Tab-separated table of C-alpha atoms and ligand atoms in Angstrom:
chain	number	residue	atom	x	y	z
I	197	MET	CA	35.727	-1.843	0.429
I	198	ALA	CA	33.093	-2.651	3.029
I	199	ARG	CA	32.848	-0.348	6.026
I	200	THR	CA	32.322	-1.629	9.541
I	201	ILE	CA	29.324	-0.619	11.532
I	202	SER	CA	28.062	-1.176	15.116
I	203	ILE	CA	24.466	-0.399	16.170
I	204	LEU	CA	23.850	0.375	19.810
I	205	GLY	CA	20.085	-0.206	20.268
I	206	ALA	CA	19.721	-2.436	17.214
I	207	THR	CA	16.275	-3.719	18.040
I	208	GLY	CA	14.579	-0.318	18.347
I	209	SER	CA	12.940	1.907	15.946
I	210	ILE	CA	16.042	3.730	14.753
I	211	GLY	CA	18.063	0.467	15.025
I	212	THR	CA	15.777	-1.485	12.658
I	213	SER	CA	15.427	1.428	10.312
I	214	THR	CA	19.272	1.491	10.079
I	215	LEU	CA	19.410	-2.264	9.510
I	216	ASP	CA	16.741	-1.893	6.834
I	217	LEU	CA	19.194	0.375	4.940
I	218	ILE	CA	22.076	-1.975	5.518
I	219	ARG	CA	20.006	-4.985	4.288
I	220	ARG	CA	19.539	-3.130	0.970
I	221	ASN	CA	23.275	-2.485	0.653
I	222	ARG	CA	24.622	-5.604	2.271
I	223	GLU	CA	27.981	-5.665	0.397
I	224	ASP	CA	28.845	-2.137	1.555
I	225	TRP	CA	28.836	-3.054	5.294
I	226	ARG	CA	30.408	-5.473	7.750
I	227	VAL	CA	28.515	-5.554	11.036
I	228	VAL	CA	30.636	-5.531	14.302
I	229	ALA	CA	28.336	-5.158	17.297
I	230	LEU	CA	24.575	-5.203	17.674
I	231	THR	CA	23.070	-4.495	21.101
I	232	ALA	CA	19.669	-4.495	22.781
I	233	ASN	CA	18.189	-4.102	26.246
I	234	ALA	CA	16.479	-7.445	26.948
I	235	ASP	CA	15.041	-8.699	23.659
I	236	ALA	CA	17.478	-11.634	23.267
I	237	ALA	CA	15.425	-13.398	20.595
I	238	GLY	CA	15.020	-10.258	18.490
I	239	LEU	CA	18.689	-9.400	18.873
I	240	ALA	CA	19.796	-12.949	17.993
I	241	ARG	CA	17.708	-12.920	14.833
I	242	LEU	CA	19.330	-9.682	13.672
I	243	ALA	CA	22.835	-10.879	14.721
I	244	ARG	CA	22.393	-13.982	12.625
I	245	GLU	CA	20.946	-12.222	9.609
I	246	PHE	CA	23.774	-9.608	9.571
I	247	ASP	CA	26.453	-12.015	10.702
I	248	ALA	CA	27.568	-9.632	13.555
I	249	ALA	CA	30.835	-10.310	15.405
I	250	VAL	CA	29.191	-9.707	18.792
I	251	ALA	CA	25.682	-9.434	20.264
I	252	VAL	CA	25.072	-7.837	23.626
I	253	VAL	CA	22.048	-7.498	25.861
I	254	ALA	CA	22.134	-4.835	28.604
I	255	ASP	CA	19.971	-7.048	30.836
I	256	GLU	CA	22.088	-9.899	32.272
I	257	ARG	CA	19.065	-12.095	32.790
I	258	ALA	CA	18.644	-12.240	29.039
I	259	LEU	CA	22.209	-13.720	28.472
I	260	MET	CA	21.226	-17.361	28.716
I	261	GLU	CA	18.559	-16.994	26.099
I	262	LEU	CA	20.831	-15.013	23.873
I	263	ARG	CA	23.521	-17.760	24.088
I	264	GLU	CA	21.011	-20.455	23.235
I	265	ALA	CA	19.624	-18.422	20.304
I	266	LEU	CA	23.154	-17.952	18.920
I	267	ALA	CA	24.306	-21.576	19.402
I	268	GLY	CA	26.040	-22.918	16.367
I	269	THR	CA	27.237	-19.556	15.169
I	270	ASP	CA	30.513	-17.835	15.876
I	271	ILE	CA	28.748	-14.689	17.137
I	272	LYS	CA	30.015	-13.758	20.603
I	273	ALA	CA	27.234	-13.244	23.127
I	274	ALA	CA	27.657	-10.952	26.147
I	275	ALA	CA	25.491	-9.101	28.686
I	276	GLY	CA	25.580	-6.244	31.140
I	277	PRO	CA	26.454	-2.570	30.976
I	278	ALA	CA	30.265	-3.311	30.972
I	279	ALA	CA	29.826	-5.643	28.065
I	280	LEU	CA	27.879	-3.000	26.244
I	281	VAL	CA	30.770	-0.512	26.715
I	282	GLU	CA	33.278	-3.201	25.639
I	283	ALA	CA	31.315	-3.854	22.453
I	284	ALA	CA	31.191	-0.148	21.623
I	285	ALA	CA	34.932	0.065	22.335
I	286	ARG	CA	35.695	-2.481	19.576
I	287	GLY	CA	35.310	0.510	17.378
I	288	ALA	CA	33.789	0.639	13.880
I	289	ASP	CA	33.924	3.025	10.889
I	290	VAL	CA	30.445	4.045	11.872
I	291	THR	CA	28.689	3.554	15.271
I	292	VAL	CA	24.891	4.278	15.252
I	293	ALA	CA	24.058	5.431	18.842
I	294	ALA	CA	20.386	4.485	19.029
I	295	ILE	CA	19.896	3.387	22.646
I	296	VAL	CA	17.100	5.393	24.271
I	297	GLY	CA	17.939	7.454	27.374
I	298	CYS	CA	21.068	8.159	29.419
I	299	ALA	CA	21.632	4.407	29.339
I	300	GLY	CA	23.304	4.990	25.987
I	301	LEU	CA	25.810	7.517	27.340
I	302	ALA	CA	28.714	5.199	28.511
I	303	PRO	CA	28.690	3.043	25.291
I	304	THR	CA	28.445	6.108	23.055
I	305	MET	CA	31.427	7.672	24.859
I	306	ALA	CA	33.318	4.404	24.443
I	307	ALA	CA	32.678	4.539	20.697
I	308	ILE	CA	33.740	8.168	20.570
I	309	GLU	CA	37.027	7.254	22.233
I	310	GLN	CA	37.810	5.030	19.255
I	311	GLY	CA	37.477	7.927	16.721
I	312	GLY	CA	35.365	7.141	13.762
I	313	VAL	CA	31.901	8.326	12.858
I	314	ILE	CA	29.209	8.418	15.503
I	315	ALA	CA	25.753	8.699	13.960
I	316	LEU	CA	23.892	10.055	16.964
I	317	ALA	CA	20.198	9.392	17.521
I	318	ASN	CA	20.531	9.077	21.308
I	319	LYS	CA	19.900	12.706	22.115
I	320	GLU	CA	19.581	12.135	25.862
I	321	ALA	CA	23.257	11.201	25.964
I	322	LEU	CA	24.314	14.470	24.453
I	323	VAL	CA	21.853	16.406	26.559
I	324	SER	CA	23.236	14.937	29.782
I	325	ALA	CA	26.910	14.988	28.888
I	326	GLY	CA	27.037	18.134	26.779
I	327	ASP	CA	30.519	19.625	26.927
I	328	VAL	CA	31.900	16.381	28.273
I	329	MET	CA	30.824	14.581	25.084
I	330	THR	CA	31.809	17.325	22.596
I	331	ALA	CA	35.275	17.648	24.229
I	332	ALA	CA	35.729	13.860	23.864
I	333	VAL	CA	34.721	14.099	20.229
I	334	ALA	CA	37.305	16.742	19.690
I	335	ARG	CA	40.031	14.931	21.756
I	336	HIS	CA	39.604	11.612	19.969
I	337	GLY	CA	39.054	12.997	16.505
I	338	ALA	CA	35.691	11.382	16.169
I	339	THR	CA	33.014	12.779	13.790
I	340	LEU	CA	29.620	13.355	15.359
I	341	LEU	CA	26.812	13.212	12.693
I	342	PRO	CA	23.344	13.988	13.913
I	343	VAL	CA	20.607	11.468	12.931
I	344	ASP	CA	17.818	13.302	14.835
I	345	SER	CA	15.908	14.636	11.821
I	346	GLU	CA	15.951	18.291	12.816
I	347	HIS	CA	19.692	18.240	13.599
I	348	ASN	CA	20.470	16.265	10.427
I	349	ALA	CA	18.535	18.958	8.478
I	350	ILE	CA	20.492	21.765	10.187
I	351	PHE	CA	23.747	19.887	9.502
I	352	GLN	CA	22.822	19.710	5.822
I	353	CYS	CA	21.754	23.373	5.616
I	354	LEU	CA	25.082	24.425	7.145
I	355	GLN	CA	27.309	22.566	4.653
I	356	GLY	CA	29.623	24.970	2.799
I	357	ASN	CA	28.708	27.793	5.196
I	358	ASP	CA	30.427	29.376	8.174
I	359	LEU	CA	28.595	29.372	11.549
I	360	ALA	CA	29.731	33.028	11.996
I	361	HIS	CA	27.257	34.017	9.223
I	362	VAL	CA	24.263	32.313	10.885
I	363	ARG	CA	21.591	34.663	12.174
I	364	SER	CA	19.331	31.981	13.590
I	365	ILE	CA	18.549	28.267	13.565
I	366	THR	CA	14.990	27.141	13.665
I	367	LEU	CA	13.964	23.646	14.883
I	368	THR	CA	10.579	22.626	13.518
I	369	ALA	CA	8.178	20.655	15.774
I	370	SER	CA	5.173	18.688	14.679
I	371	GLY	CA	3.449	19.623	17.917
I	372	GLY	CA	2.693	15.978	18.691
I	373	PRO	CA	-0.662	14.287	18.936
I	374	PHE	CA	-1.993	16.888	21.535
I	375	ARG	CA	-1.006	19.938	19.546
I	376	ASP	CA	-4.700	21.323	19.628
I	377	TRP	CA	-5.759	19.938	22.991
I	378	THR	CA	-6.750	22.204	25.842
I	379	LEU	CA	-5.008	22.045	29.222
I	380	ASP	CA	-8.063	20.310	30.570
I	381	GLN	CA	-7.886	17.599	27.960
I	382	LEU	CA	-4.097	17.253	28.452
I	383	GLY	CA	-4.717	16.476	32.048
I	384	ARG	CA	-6.712	13.352	31.017
I	385	ALA	CA	-4.430	12.153	28.173
I	386	THR	CA	-3.646	8.504	28.347
I	387	PRO	CA	-0.389	6.620	27.489
I	388	ALA	CA	-2.139	4.958	24.496
I	389	GLU	CA	-3.082	8.407	23.148
I	390	ALA	CA	0.384	9.871	23.817
I	391	VAL	CA	2.297	7.161	21.897
I	392	LYS	CA	0.154	7.570	18.756
I	393	HIS	CA	2.156	10.200	16.886
I	394	PRO	CA	0.433	11.763	13.860
I	395	ASN	CA	3.547	11.797	11.526
I	396	TRP	CA	6.279	9.489	12.851
I	397	SER	CA	6.457	5.974	14.033
I	398	MET	CA	8.905	5.872	16.991
I	399	GLY	CA	9.752	4.250	20.348
I	400	ALA	CA	7.384	4.878	23.281
I	401	LYS	CA	9.717	7.239	25.180
I	402	ILE	CA	10.369	9.723	22.332
I	403	SER	CA	6.670	9.519	21.420
I	404	VAL	CA	5.683	10.745	24.931
I	405	ASP	CA	8.436	13.390	24.692
I	406	SER	CA	6.902	14.599	21.399
I	407	ALA	CA	3.477	14.809	23.052
I	408	THR	CA	4.835	16.923	25.963
I	409	MET	CA	7.190	18.884	23.599
I	410	MET	CA	10.032	17.821	25.904
I	411	ASN	CA	11.431	16.240	22.762
I	412	LYS	CA	11.812	19.664	21.303
I	413	GLY	CA	13.283	20.812	24.555
I	414	LEU	CA	15.930	18.019	24.514
I	415	GLU	CA	16.547	18.897	20.782
I	416	PHE	CA	17.028	22.502	21.742
I	417	ILE	CA	19.879	21.377	24.078
I	418	GLU	CA	21.158	18.978	21.472
I	419	ALA	CA	21.329	21.803	18.878
I	420	PHE	CA	23.036	24.040	21.417
I	421	HIS	CA	25.959	21.512	21.578
I	422	LEU	CA	26.037	20.504	17.929
I	423	PHE	CA	25.851	24.004	16.419
I	424	PRO	CA	27.500	26.477	18.729
I	425	VAL	CA	25.795	29.688	17.719
I	426	GLY	CA	24.484	30.450	21.202
I	427	ALA	CA	21.027	29.719	22.744
I	428	GLU	CA	19.730	33.146	21.701
I	429	ARG	CA	20.015	32.213	18.077
I	430	LEU	CA	18.088	28.964	18.412
I	431	ARG	CA	14.297	28.991	17.832
I	432	VAL	CA	11.419	26.487	17.782
I	433	ILE	CA	8.459	26.677	15.426
I	434	VAL	CA	5.443	24.396	15.202
I	435	HIS	CA	5.019	22.853	11.735
I	436	PRO	CA	2.286	20.220	11.820
I	437	GLN	CA	3.114	18.555	8.479
I	438	SER	CA	6.682	17.552	9.456
I	439	ILE	CA	8.031	18.143	5.971
I	440	VAL	CA	10.439	20.948	6.637
I	441	HIS	CA	12.770	19.260	9.115
I	442	SER	CA	14.483	22.540	10.211
I	443	MET	CA	16.017	25.711	8.903
I	444	VAL	CA	19.108	27.968	9.017
I	445	GLU	CA	18.805	31.703	8.417
I	446	TYR	CA	21.902	33.607	7.327
I	447	ARG	CA	22.947	37.197	7.800
I	448	ASP	CA	22.020	38.136	4.205
I	449	GLY	CA	18.376	37.128	4.812
I	450	SER	CA	18.637	33.736	3.041
I	451	THR	CA	16.944	30.831	4.876
I	452	LEU	CA	18.010	27.329	3.859
I	453	ALA	CA	15.684	24.421	4.829
I	454	GLN	CA	15.818	20.739	4.359
I	455	LEU	CA	12.572	18.947	3.322
I	456	GLY	CA	11.823	15.274	3.107
I	457	PRO	CA	9.294	12.599	3.958
I	458	SER	CA	8.665	11.829	7.680
I	459	ASP	CA	10.840	8.687	7.542
I	460	MET	CA	13.930	8.389	9.728
I	461	ARG	CA	15.601	6.341	7.002
I	462	VAL	CA	16.318	9.645	5.183
I	463	PRO	CA	18.423	11.278	7.984
I	464	ILE	CA	19.932	7.907	8.854
I	465	ALA	CA	20.978	7.361	5.210
I	466	SER	CA	22.356	10.920	5.144
I	467	ALA	CA	24.625	10.007	8.103
I	468	LEU	CA	25.591	6.517	6.828
I	469	ALA	CA	26.616	7.765	3.346
I	470	TRP	CA	28.121	11.186	4.449
I	471	PRO	CA	29.787	12.987	2.735
I	472	ALA	CA	28.311	11.038	-0.183
I	473	ARG	CA	24.668	10.062	-0.747
I	474	MET	CA	22.785	6.761	-0.946
I	475	ASP	CA	19.419	5.539	-2.104
I	476	THR	CA	16.497	5.051	0.295
I	477	PRO	CA	13.248	3.143	-0.407
I	478	CYS	CA	11.175	6.193	0.681
I	479	ASP	CA	8.566	7.626	-1.729
I	480	PRO	CA	9.711	10.970	-3.155
I	481	LEU	CA	8.188	14.093	-1.602
I	482	ASP	CA	4.947	14.955	-3.329
I	483	LEU	CA	4.368	18.612	-2.438
I	484	ALA	CA	1.429	19.001	-4.673
I	485	ALA	CA	-0.362	16.149	-2.838
I	486	ILE	CA	0.622	17.623	0.570
I	487	GLY	CA	-0.781	20.962	-0.660
I	488	GLY	CA	0.230	23.262	2.179
I	489	LEU	CA	3.004	23.756	4.704
I	490	THR	CA	1.903	25.684	7.833
I	491	PHE	CA	3.774	27.159	10.749
I	492	ARG	CA	2.871	28.681	14.071
I	493	ALA	CA	4.560	29.829	17.311
I	494	PRO	CA	4.724	27.254	20.047
I	495	ASP	CA	2.367	27.649	23.086
I	496	GLU	CA	4.585	27.458	26.212
I	497	VAL	CA	1.543	27.742	28.521
I	498	ARG	CA	0.213	24.316	27.496
I	499	PHE	CA	3.616	22.939	26.671
I	500	PRO	CA	6.194	24.433	29.139
I	501	ALA	CA	8.890	21.874	28.363
I	502	THR	CA	10.730	24.019	25.815
I	503	ARG	CA	10.935	26.826	28.356
I	504	LEU	CA	12.447	24.555	30.935
I	505	ALA	CA	15.037	23.270	28.419
I	506	ARG	CA	16.022	26.729	27.265
I	507	ASN	CA	16.577	27.794	30.845
I	508	ALA	CA	18.461	24.562	31.516
I	509	VAL	CA	20.942	25.190	28.709
I	510	VAL	CA	21.480	28.821	29.745
I	511	GLU	CA	22.144	27.722	33.363
I	512	GLY	CA	24.290	24.921	32.116
I	513	GLY	CA	26.317	22.806	34.572
I	514	ALA	CA	24.347	19.819	35.912
I	515	VAL	CA	20.928	21.316	34.965
I	516	PRO	CA	20.470	19.654	31.609
I	517	ALA	CA	21.434	16.185	32.907
I	518	THR	CA	19.074	16.670	35.869
I	519	LEU	CA	16.260	17.737	33.509
I	520	ASN	CA	16.837	14.717	31.325
I	521	ALA	CA	16.955	12.192	34.175
I	522	ALA	CA	13.836	13.632	35.877
I	523	ASN	CA	12.071	13.462	32.469
I	524	GLU	CA	13.068	9.849	31.933
I	525	ILE	CA	11.647	8.874	35.393
I	526	ALA	CA	8.457	10.917	34.761
I	527	VAL	CA	7.855	9.443	31.327
I	528	ALA	CA	8.315	5.881	32.687
I	529	ALA	CA	5.827	6.680	35.512
I	530	PHE	CA	3.327	8.078	33.046
I	531	LEU	CA	3.592	5.071	30.765
I	532	ASP	CA	3.185	2.911	33.839
I	533	GLY	CA	-0.086	4.757	34.716
I	534	GLN	CA	1.346	6.214	37.877
I	535	ILE	CA	1.042	9.940	37.019
I	536	SER	CA	-1.048	12.110	34.748
I	537	PHE	CA	0.307	13.518	31.492
I	538	THR	CA	0.562	17.137	32.663
I	539	ARG	CA	2.451	15.951	35.807
I	540	ILE	CA	5.328	14.778	33.584
I	541	VAL	CA	6.776	18.202	32.939
I	542	GLN	CA	5.670	19.549	36.235
I	543	SER	CA	7.644	16.901	38.066
I	544	VAL	CA	10.754	17.753	35.955
I	545	GLU	CA	10.315	21.399	37.098
I	546	ASP	CA	9.956	20.349	40.721
I	547	VAL	CA	13.130	18.303	40.614
I	548	LEU	CA	15.013	21.310	39.069
I	549	LEU	CA	13.631	23.678	41.701
I	550	ARG	CA	15.258	21.593	44.450
I	551	GLY	CA	18.683	22.561	43.086
I	552	VAL	CA	21.309	20.600	41.265
I	553	PRO	CA	24.817	19.224	42.063
I	554	ALA	CA	28.035	20.843	40.790
I	555	ALA	CA	28.863	20.966	37.022
I	556	PRO	CA	30.035	17.516	35.707
I	557	VAL	CA	33.551	17.500	34.229
I	558	CYS	CA	33.924	13.830	33.210
I	559	LEU	CA	31.718	10.883	32.276
I	560	ASP	CA	31.578	9.527	35.853
I	561	ASP	CA	30.363	12.942	37.113
I	562	VAL	CA	27.553	12.963	34.485
I	563	ILE	CA	26.536	9.485	35.515
I	564	ALA	CA	26.487	10.506	39.194
I	565	VAL	CA	24.355	13.620	38.374
I	566	ASP	CA	21.917	11.389	36.363
I	567	ALA	CA	21.705	8.866	39.225
I	568	GLU	CA	21.088	11.528	41.905
I	569	ALA	CA	18.393	13.169	39.800
I	570	ARG	CA	16.665	9.744	39.336
I	571	VAL	CA	16.550	9.230	43.083
I	572	ARG	CA	15.174	12.797	43.686
I	573	ALA	CA	12.575	12.399	40.872
I	574	ASN	CA	11.429	9.059	42.328
I	575	GLU	CA	11.191	10.575	45.842
I	576	LEU	CA	8.971	13.366	44.586
I	577	LEU	CA	6.748	11.003	42.668
I	578	GLU	CA	6.249	8.876	45.783
I	579	ARG	CA	5.462	11.968	47.839
I	580	VAL	CA	2.799	13.214	45.384
I	581	ASN	CA	1.071	9.773	45.011
B	141	LIG	P1	13.210	2.358	20.929
B	141	LIG	O1	12.635	2.267	22.257
B	141	LIG	O2	12.438	1.940	19.727
B	141	LIG	O3	14.612	1.579	20.887
B	141	LIG	C1	15.574	1.709	21.972
B	141	LIG	C2	16.731	0.713	21.792
B	141	LIG	O4	17.507	0.873	22.893
B	141	LIG	C3	16.257	-0.737	21.721
B	141	LIG	O5	17.179	-1.462	20.952
B	141	LIG	C4	16.389	-1.170	23.156
B	141	LIG	O6	16.501	-2.565	23.346
B	141	LIG	C5	17.581	-0.406	23.647
B	141	LIG	N1	17.548	-0.033	25.092
B	141	LIG	C6	16.452	0.406	25.763
B	141	LIG	N2	16.796	0.567	27.043
B	141	LIG	C7	18.074	0.209	27.174
B	141	LIG	C8	18.985	0.148	28.286
B	141	LIG	N3	18.586	0.507	29.518
B	141	LIG	N4	20.251	-0.304	28.071
B	141	LIG	C9	20.662	-0.576	26.823
B	141	LIG	N5	19.799	-0.600	25.753
B	141	LIG	C10	18.594	-0.186	25.921
B	141	LIG	O7	13.761	3.867	20.767
B	141	LIG	P2	13.914	4.707	19.444
B	141	LIG	O8	12.609	5.406	19.084
B	141	LIG	O9	14.582	3.892	18.409
B	141	LIG	O10	14.873	5.856	19.903
B	141	LIG	C11	16.270	5.666	20.163
B	141	LIG	C12	16.900	6.968	20.344
B	141	LIG	O11	16.857	7.718	19.115
B	141	LIG	C13	16.241	7.892	21.427
B	141	LIG	O12	17.304	8.587	22.122
B	141	LIG	C14	15.406	8.742	20.647
B	141	LIG	O13	15.145	10.004	21.260
B	141	LIG	C15	16.202	8.956	19.343
B	141	LIG	N6	15.388	9.340	18.197
B	141	LIG	C16	14.505	8.430	17.722
B	141	LIG	C17	13.752	8.745	16.564
B	141	LIG	C18	12.698	7.888	16.048
B	141	LIG	O14	12.079	8.230	15.046
B	141	LIG	N7	12.475	6.727	16.667
B	141	LIG	C19	13.920	10.055	15.962
B	141	LIG	C20	14.859	10.856	16.489
B	141	LIG	C21	15.655	10.501	17.562
B	142	LIG	MG1	13.731	14.912	16.162
């Protein structure tokens, strides 16, 4: 029997990789909702191809174009943040949360409330909502499966084991395109250089996060919530080849790692087929051709983002959501040419130093913390410029 699937952020890098897998296994899936930000034409093309029940753009100005592009089909077109939540609340056997940023939080929470499997790529949503999201997952009997390659690797390495026996969990990091740059060079890094990742092809925001290492910082917080072993048992190691996707060390001295090509279709397939397995079109890993796997300690002087994230998770409360929102604003400002590369993480720290609101206890609280941090981050950027 075909399973139903919704993809929040269908036009993005993770969304299109997911649809590539669905396309190869068409008879196994029935598509419920596909969503995008403003790319009505791209979304309509996908909705037609996959015969979606509903297509939603977040940007209401794109609704007219979406309606026109879907004319003559029975695909329902809708727009706006509320329509996005409604589409997610239709529920599906699997919902792929692949919107970038905290914008994905409310629709992801709506999907969680329907139970079912949530294949989570949208790390910012979990970073911001933390316990609010994991509590909702438990309350509604949803299954949260990590798509982020590191967390998917850890999830696989934990199968059949008890968290109580875990000595440490190590997230691997490629180190990004500026891994070997000096602080001086980092100060002059351009948006074009930052989005050119050596191993992975990804959306612009996560590419910049990889370059600052804030991606690993967000992933540290993500891991803290997905695998509750305590922050002191979580580590980060730089592994430039991106072949070992993460590792779990057990009390007996055994370390289990998951290896694979640097292609997000592997972790996506793992989540789609879980607890079974499915084929992917990726080339098998050729370790002889790769030759060597190397590892080194991260440098938190050049890349302080992981330190900020570790502190944020230890402090808890509204700190992680504030860090995430400030980072989203700073990354957008950098991509827009308004601030320098090194200013991104500095400005996140500046926002955090100004204090944060009380700990959020529900979705609305998280959204309020996020909004407040955005205002503060923008104020600080204006003051500096
Ligand atoms: P992307 O920019 O390629 O795609 C983002 C998607 O979200 C698009 O469909 C876009 O239309 C939609 N979107 C953007 N802003 C929106 C808004 N305000 N409201 C509603 N929809 C909006 O991003 P991506 O690289 O696919 O990343 C998506 C998420 O997956 C991110 O959280 C990222 O950190 C995570 N992730 C991505 C990768 C990767 O390889 N690309 C790997 C691991 C995790
Ligand atoms: Mg990752």
